[in-house]
PDB file of C-alpha atoms in Angstrom:
ATOM      1  CA  MET A   1      -9.807-265.506  15.215  1.00 89.00           C
ATOM      2  CA  ILE A   2      -8.404-262.707  13.690  1.00 94.00           C
ATOM      3  CA  GLU A   3      -5.127-261.191  15.008  1.00 93.00           C
ATOM      4  CA  ALA A   4      -5.692-257.529  15.157  1.00 95.00           C
ATOM      5  CA  GLU A   5      -2.299-256.426  14.967  1.00 96.00           C
ATOM      6  CA  LEU A   6      -0.285-252.695  14.522  1.00 97.00           C
ATOM      7  CA  LYS A   7       3.048-252.321  14.340  1.00 97.00           C
ATOM      8  CA  ALA A   8       5.130-249.289  14.987  1.00 98.00           C
ATOM      9  CA  ARG A   9       8.558-248.246  14.795  1.00 98.00           C
ATOM     10  CA  VAL A  10       9.940-247.507  18.126  1.00 98.00           C
ATOM     11  CA  HIS A  11      12.524-244.380  18.544  1.00 97.00           C
ATOM     12  CA  ALA A  12      12.800-244.416  22.395  1.00 97.00           C
ATOM     13  CA  PRO A  13      13.034-248.273  23.152  1.00 98.00           C
ATOM     14  CA  GLU A  14      14.323-247.770  26.639  1.00 97.00           C
ATOM     15  CA  ALA A  15      11.218-245.470  27.699  1.00 97.00           C
ATOM     16  CA  VAL A  16       8.751-247.669  25.837  1.00 98.00           C
ATOM     17  CA  MET A  17      10.120-250.659  27.772  1.00 98.00           C
ATOM     18  CA  ARG A  18      10.047-249.035  31.152  1.00 97.00           C
ATOM     19  CA  GLU A  19       6.107-248.203  30.331  1.00 97.00           C
ATOM     20  CA  LEU A  20       5.557-251.829  29.661  1.00 98.00           C
ATOM     21  CA  GLU A  21       7.149-252.879  32.622  1.00 97.00           C
ATOM     22  CA  HIS A  22       4.473-251.224  34.546  1.00 96.00           C
ATOM     23  CA  LEU A  23       2.205-253.180  32.918  1.00 97.00           C
ATOM     24  CA  ALA A  24       3.645-257.055  32.897  1.00 97.00           C
ATOM     25  CA  SER A  25       6.851-258.710  33.320  1.00 97.00           C
ATOM     26  CA  ALA A  26       8.692-259.268  30.356  1.00 97.00           C
ATOM     27  CA  ARG A  27       9.161-262.776  28.652  1.00 97.00           C
ATOM     28  CA  VAL A  28      12.407-262.686  26.792  1.00 98.00           C
ATOM     29  CA  GLU A  29      12.624-265.084  23.701  1.00 98.00           C
ATOM     30  CA  VAL A  30      14.238-265.477  20.292  1.00 98.00           C
ATOM     31  CA  TYR A  31      12.186-266.473  17.379  1.00 98.00           C
ATOM     32  CA  ARG A  32      13.669-268.240  14.565  1.00 98.00           C
ATOM     33  CA  ASP A  33      10.895-267.741  11.950  1.00 98.00           C
ATOM     34  CA  THR A  34      10.941-269.915   8.308  1.00 98.00           C
ATOM     35  CA  TYR A  35       8.320-268.853   5.839  1.00 98.00           C
ATOM     36  CA  TYR A  36       7.274-271.481   3.167  1.00 98.00           C
ATOM     37  CA  ASP A  37       5.585-271.091  -0.198  1.00 98.00           C
ATOM     38  CA  LEU A  38       4.843-273.209  -3.134  1.00 98.00           C
ATOM     39  CA  PRO A  39       7.378-272.981  -6.046  1.00 98.00           C
ATOM     40  CA  ASP A  40       4.980-270.830  -7.940  1.00 98.00           C
ATOM     41  CA  GLY A  41       4.672-268.276  -5.105  1.00 97.00           C
ATOM     42  CA  SER A  42       0.844-268.810  -4.908  1.00 98.00           C
ATOM     43  CA  LEU A  43       0.609-268.382  -1.347  1.00 98.00           C
ATOM     44  CA  ASP A  44       2.177-264.900  -1.359  1.00 96.00           C
ATOM     45  CA  THR A  45      -0.004-263.896  -4.264  1.00 97.00           C
ATOM     46  CA  ARG A  46      -3.175-264.806  -2.264  1.00 98.00           C
ATOM     47  CA  ASP A  47      -1.817-262.957   0.695  1.00 96.00           C
ATOM     48  CA  GLN A  48      -1.410-265.808   3.107  1.00 97.00           C
ATOM     49  CA  GLU A  49       1.508-267.018   4.847  1.00 97.00           C
ATOM     50  CA  LEU A  50       2.946-270.477   6.078  1.00 98.00           C
ATOM     51  CA  ARG A  51       5.436-270.092   8.954  1.00 98.00           C
ATOM     52  CA  VAL A  52       7.384-272.470  11.176  1.00 98.00           C
ATOM     53  CA  ARG A  53       8.499-270.572  14.244  1.00 98.00           C
ATOM     54  CA  THR A  54      10.934-272.077  16.992  1.00 98.00           C
ATOM     55  CA  VAL A  55      10.866-269.943  19.935  1.00 98.00           C
ATOM     56  CA  ARG A  56      13.648-270.367  22.508  1.00 98.00           C
ATOM     57  CA  GLY A  57      12.978-268.756  26.127  1.00 96.00           C
ATOM     58  CA  THR A  58      14.757-269.006  29.334  1.00 93.00           C
ATOM     59  CA  ASP A  59      12.744-271.983  30.509  1.00 92.00           C
ATOM     60  CA  ASP A  60      11.761-273.830  27.264  1.00 95.00           C
ATOM     61  CA  THR A  61      11.954-274.340  23.395  1.00 97.00           C
ATOM     62  CA  ARG A  62       8.715-274.604  21.527  1.00 97.00           C
ATOM     63  CA  THR A  63       7.897-274.917  17.953  1.00 98.00           C
ATOM     64  CA  ILE A  64       4.776-273.488  16.503  1.00 98.00           C
ATOM     65  CA  LEU A  65       3.229-273.851  12.826  1.00 98.00           C
ATOM     66  CA  THR A  66       1.287-270.884  11.698  1.00 98.00           C
ATOM     67  CA  PHE A  67      -1.038-270.384   8.759  1.00 98.00           C
ATOM     68  CA  LYS A  68      -2.445-266.625   8.221  1.00 96.00           C
ATOM     69  CA  ASP A  69      -4.902-266.137   5.595  1.00 96.00           C
ATOM     70  CA  ALA A  70      -5.432-263.158   3.523  1.00 96.00           C
ATOM     71  CA  LYS A  71      -5.960-259.743   5.426  1.00 94.00           C
ATOM     72  CA  VAL A  72      -9.455-258.620   6.671  1.00 93.00           C
ATOM     73  CA  ASP A  73      -8.430-255.016   7.169  1.00 91.00           C
ATOM     74  CA  GLU A  74      -6.272-253.239   4.476  1.00 89.00           C
ATOM     75  CA  VAL A  75      -5.330-250.439   6.693  1.00 87.00           C
ATOM     76  CA  SER A  76      -3.858-252.543   9.498  1.00 92.00           C
ATOM     77  CA  GLY A  77      -3.097-256.125   7.646  1.00 91.00           C
ATOM     78  CA  SER A  78      -4.699-257.907  10.466  1.00 93.00           C
ATOM     79  CA  LYS A  79      -5.399-261.446   9.184  1.00 95.00           C
ATOM     80  CA  PRO A  80      -7.137-264.565  10.339  1.00 94.00           C
ATOM     81  CA  GLU A  81      -4.418-266.813  12.131  1.00 94.00           C
ATOM     82  CA  HIS A  82      -4.144-270.345  12.804  1.00 95.00           C
ATOM     83  CA  GLU A  83      -1.544-271.900  14.675  1.00 96.00           C
ATOM     84  CA  THR A  84      -0.603-275.130  16.512  1.00 98.00           C
ATOM     85  CA  ARG A  85       2.260-276.249  18.568  1.00 98.00           C
ATOM     86  CA  VAL A  86       4.407-279.083  17.338  1.00 97.00           C
ATOM     87  CA  ASP A  87       6.685-281.739  18.964  1.00 96.00           C
ATOM     88  CA  ASP A  88       9.328-281.812  16.133  1.00 97.00           C
ATOM     89  CA  ALA A  89      10.313-278.927  14.349  1.00 97.00           C
ATOM     90  CA  GLU A  90      12.545-280.747  12.046  1.00 97.00           C
ATOM     91  CA  ALA A  91       9.892-283.187  11.100  1.00 98.00           C
ATOM     92  CA  VAL A  92       7.434-280.375  10.205  1.00 98.00           C
ATOM     93  CA  HIS A  93      10.071-278.580   8.003  1.00 98.00           C
ATOM     94  CA  ALA A  94      10.348-282.195   6.214  1.00 98.00           C
ATOM     95  CA  MET A  95       6.759-282.711   6.055  1.00 98.00           C
ATOM     96  CA  LEU A  96       6.010-279.188   4.392  1.00 98.00           C
ATOM     97  CA  LYS A  97       9.067-279.895   2.184  1.00 98.00           C
ATOM     98  CA  GLY A  98       7.536-283.111   1.048  1.00 98.00           C
ATOM     99  CA  LEU A  99       4.334-281.424   0.368  1.00 98.00           C
ATOM    100  CA  GLY A 100       6.115-279.150  -2.106  1.00 98.00           C
ATOM    101  CA  TYR A 101       6.372-276.232  -0.219  1.00 98.00           C
ATOM    102  CA  VAL A 102       9.984-274.461  -0.289  1.00 98.00           C
ATOM    103  CA  PRO A 103      11.613-272.257   2.466  1.00 98.00           C
ATOM    104  CA  VAL A 104      11.419-268.896   1.187  1.00 97.00           C
ATOM    105  CA  ILE A 105      13.109-266.905   3.731  1.00 97.00           C
ATOM    106  CA  ALA A 106      14.220-267.611   7.431  1.00 98.00           C
ATOM    107  CA  PHE A 107      15.543-265.251   9.916  1.00 98.00           C
ATOM    108  CA  GLU A 108      15.774-264.464  13.687  1.00 98.00           C
ATOM    109  CA  LYS A 109      13.509-261.910  15.881  1.00 98.00           C
ATOM    110  CA  ARG A 110      14.848-260.909  19.181  1.00 98.00           C
ATOM    111  CA  CYS A 111      11.404-260.109  21.315  1.00 98.00           C
ATOM    112  CA  ARG A 112      10.420-258.944  24.752  1.00 98.00           C
ATOM    113  CA  ASN A 113       6.889-259.959  25.248  1.00 98.00           C
ATOM    114  CA  TYR A 114       4.426-258.632  27.564  1.00 98.00           C
ATOM    115  CA  GLU A 115       0.788-259.764  28.104  1.00 98.00           C
ATOM    116  CA  PHE A 116      -1.689-257.670  29.915  1.00 98.00           C
ATOM    117  CA  GLU A 117      -5.333-256.334  29.927  1.00 97.00           C
ATOM    118  CA  ARG A 118      -6.454-253.065  28.370  1.00 96.00           C
ATOM    119  CA  ALA A 119      -9.720-251.984  27.522  1.00 94.00           C
ATOM    120  CA  GLY A 120     -11.412-255.401  28.531  1.00 96.00           C
ATOM    121  CA  ARG A 121      -9.068-257.255  26.004  1.00 97.00           C
ATOM    122  CA  SER A 122      -6.022-259.541  26.467  1.00 98.00           C
ATOM    123  CA  MET A 123      -3.045-257.774  24.867  1.00 98.00           C
ATOM    124  CA  LEU A 124       0.124-258.703  23.762  1.00 98.00           C
ATOM    125  CA  ALA A 125       2.867-256.055  23.163  1.00 98.00           C
ATOM    126  CA  THR A 126       6.059-257.355  21.772  1.00 98.00           C
ATOM    127  CA  LEU A 127       9.115-254.904  21.387  1.00 98.00           C
ATOM    128  CA  VAL A 128      11.211-256.469  18.363  1.00 98.00           C
ATOM    129  CA  ARG A 129      14.661-256.513  17.056  1.00 98.00           C
ATOM    130  CA  VAL A 130      15.624-258.054  13.655  1.00 98.00           C
ATOM    131  CA  PRO A 131      19.322-258.190  13.628  1.00 96.00           C
ATOM    132  CA  GLU A 132      19.468-257.622   9.918  1.00 96.00           C
ATOM    133  CA  VAL A 133      16.806-254.763   9.976  1.00 96.00           C
ATOM    134  CA  ASP A 134      17.641-251.110  11.454  1.00 95.00           C
ATOM    135  CA  GLY A 135      15.524-250.164  14.542  1.00 96.00           C
ATOM    136  CA  THR A 136      13.312-251.483  16.934  1.00 98.00           C
ATOM    137  CA  PHE A 137       9.741-252.297  16.736  1.00 98.00           C
ATOM    138  CA  ILE A 138       6.608-252.760  18.750  1.00 98.00           C
ATOM    139  CA  GLU A 139       3.831-255.063  17.799  1.00 98.00           C
ATOM    140  CA  VAL A 140       0.385-254.869  19.559  1.00 98.00           C
ATOM    141  CA  GLU A 141      -2.201-257.348  19.071  1.00 97.00           C
ATOM    142  CA  THR A 142      -5.472-258.983  20.462  1.00 97.00           C
ATOM    143  CA  LEU A 143      -7.241-262.044  19.276  1.00 96.00           C
ATOM    144  CA  VAL A 144     -10.796-261.097  18.255  1.00 96.00           C
ATOM    145  CA  ASP A 145     -13.747-262.312  16.129  1.00 94.00           C
ATOM    146  CA  GLU A 146     -13.982-260.610  12.608  1.00 90.00           C
ATOM    147  CA  ASP A 147     -16.848-258.443  13.518  1.00 93.00           C
ATOM    148  CA  ASP A 148     -14.542-256.848  16.317  1.00 96.00           C
ATOM    149  CA  VAL A 149     -11.547-255.893  14.236  1.00 95.00           C
ATOM    150  CA  HIS A 150     -12.183-252.348  13.856  1.00 95.00           C
ATOM    151  CA  SER A 151     -13.108-251.739  17.441  1.00 97.00           C
ATOM    152  CA  ALA A 152      -9.970-254.051  18.470  1.00 97.00           C
ATOM    153  CA  LEU A 153      -7.598-251.894  16.238  1.00 97.00           C
ATOM    154  CA  ASP A 154      -8.967-248.727  18.103  1.00 97.00           C
ATOM    155  CA  ASP A 155      -8.112-250.268  21.311  1.00 98.00           C
ATOM    156  CA  VAL A 156      -4.838-251.390  20.042  1.00 98.00           C
ATOM    157  CA  ARG A 157      -4.093-247.545  18.592  1.00 97.00           C
ATOM    158  CA  ALA A 158      -5.078-245.987  22.211  1.00 98.00           C
ATOM    159  CA  THR A 159      -2.478-248.827  23.666  1.00 98.00           C
ATOM    160  CA  ILE A 160       0.337-247.667  21.445  1.00 98.00           C
ATOM    161  CA  GLN A 161      -0.103-243.922  22.073  1.00 98.00           C
ATOM    162  CA  SER A 162      -0.621-244.910  25.804  1.00 97.00           C
ATOM    163  CA  LEU A 163       3.268-246.091  25.504  1.00 97.00           C
ATOM    164  CA  GLY A 164       4.289-242.869  24.157  1.00 97.00           C
ATOM    165  CA  ILE A 165       4.364-243.917  20.518  1.00 98.00           C
ATOM    166  CA  SER A 166       2.962-241.607  17.755  1.00 97.00           C
ATOM    167  CA  LEU A 167       0.306-242.826  15.513  1.00 96.00           C
ATOM    168  CA  GLY A 168       2.721-241.349  12.611  1.00 97.00           C
ATOM    169  CA  ASP A 169       5.346-244.189  13.625  1.00 98.00           C
ATOM    170  CA  LEU A 170       2.771-247.343  12.547  1.00 97.00           C
ATOM    171  CA  THR A 171       4.056-249.189   9.648  1.00 96.00           C
ATOM    172  CA  ARG A 172       2.930-251.815   7.443  1.00 93.00           C
ATOM    173  CA  GLU A 173       6.458-252.722   6.573  1.00 93.00           C
ATOM    174  CA  ARG A 174       6.860-256.847   6.746  1.00 94.00           C
ATOM    175  CA  TYR A 175      10.265-258.308   8.535  1.00 96.00           C
ATOM    176  CA  THR A 176      10.342-260.651   5.710  1.00 95.00           C
ATOM    177  CA  ASP A 177      10.505-257.907   2.967  1.00 94.00           C
ATOM    178  CA  ALA A 178      13.213-256.035   5.048  1.00 96.00           C
ATOM    179  CA  VAL A 179      15.232-258.908   5.343  1.00 97.00           C
ATOM    180  CA  ALA A 180      15.102-259.934   1.765  1.00 95.00           C
ATOM    181  CA  ALA A 181      15.878-256.619   0.606  1.00 95.00           C
ATOM    182  CA  ARG A 182      19.069-256.548   2.839  1.00 94.00           C
ATOM    183  CA  ARG A 183      20.165-259.871   1.750  1.00 94.00           C
ATOM    184  CA  GLY A 184      19.671-258.927  -1.993  1.00 90.00           C
ATOM    185  CA  PRO A 185      18.957-262.187  -4.324  1.00 77.00           C
ATOM    186  CA  ALA A 186      20.579-264.440  -1.717  1.00 59.00           C
ATOM    187  CA  SER A 187      19.380-267.583  -0.270  1.00 59.00           C
ATOM    188  CA  PRO A 188      16.541-267.924   2.115  1.00 66.00           C
ATOM    189  CA  ASN A 189      18.639-268.339   5.164  1.00 71.00           C
TER     190      ASN A 189
END
């Protein structure tokens, strides 16, 4: 499946949150993301991502291992995504390191997730704050087959606009890059 996703800066987070609350109840979670690569940076060179995400919610904590392949849409950066839930985060970190992967960067995201139907699609809208990055962002995504990416992205754009966000606020800025720039040449954590 392809994650047809767009991200935008949010200038009025409270107003957007009110709009989202009309569509669904919020699921408030904190993500702890650790991105891995091979020592030569070859995953990044191939536009691939390997991530371990531990999600702490009000009711549970879960860990997800994710591999994202190279983007299939240059404008949005949408990528094929493969995820699986894992039982033991520390074991997965140890396995990846044992296979030669190194943690490149780790950081926290504070998220409010809203799941709803729009344009006949299951959508996930997430309001995101990364403590090390200025501002609030929204990510809106839906999972689709590769031949449906462009139509799905049109529906995602329409959803973003319906929340009062201008398409001029769309961004391809990656949290990993923003956090790394903020930290400078420091450690991955």
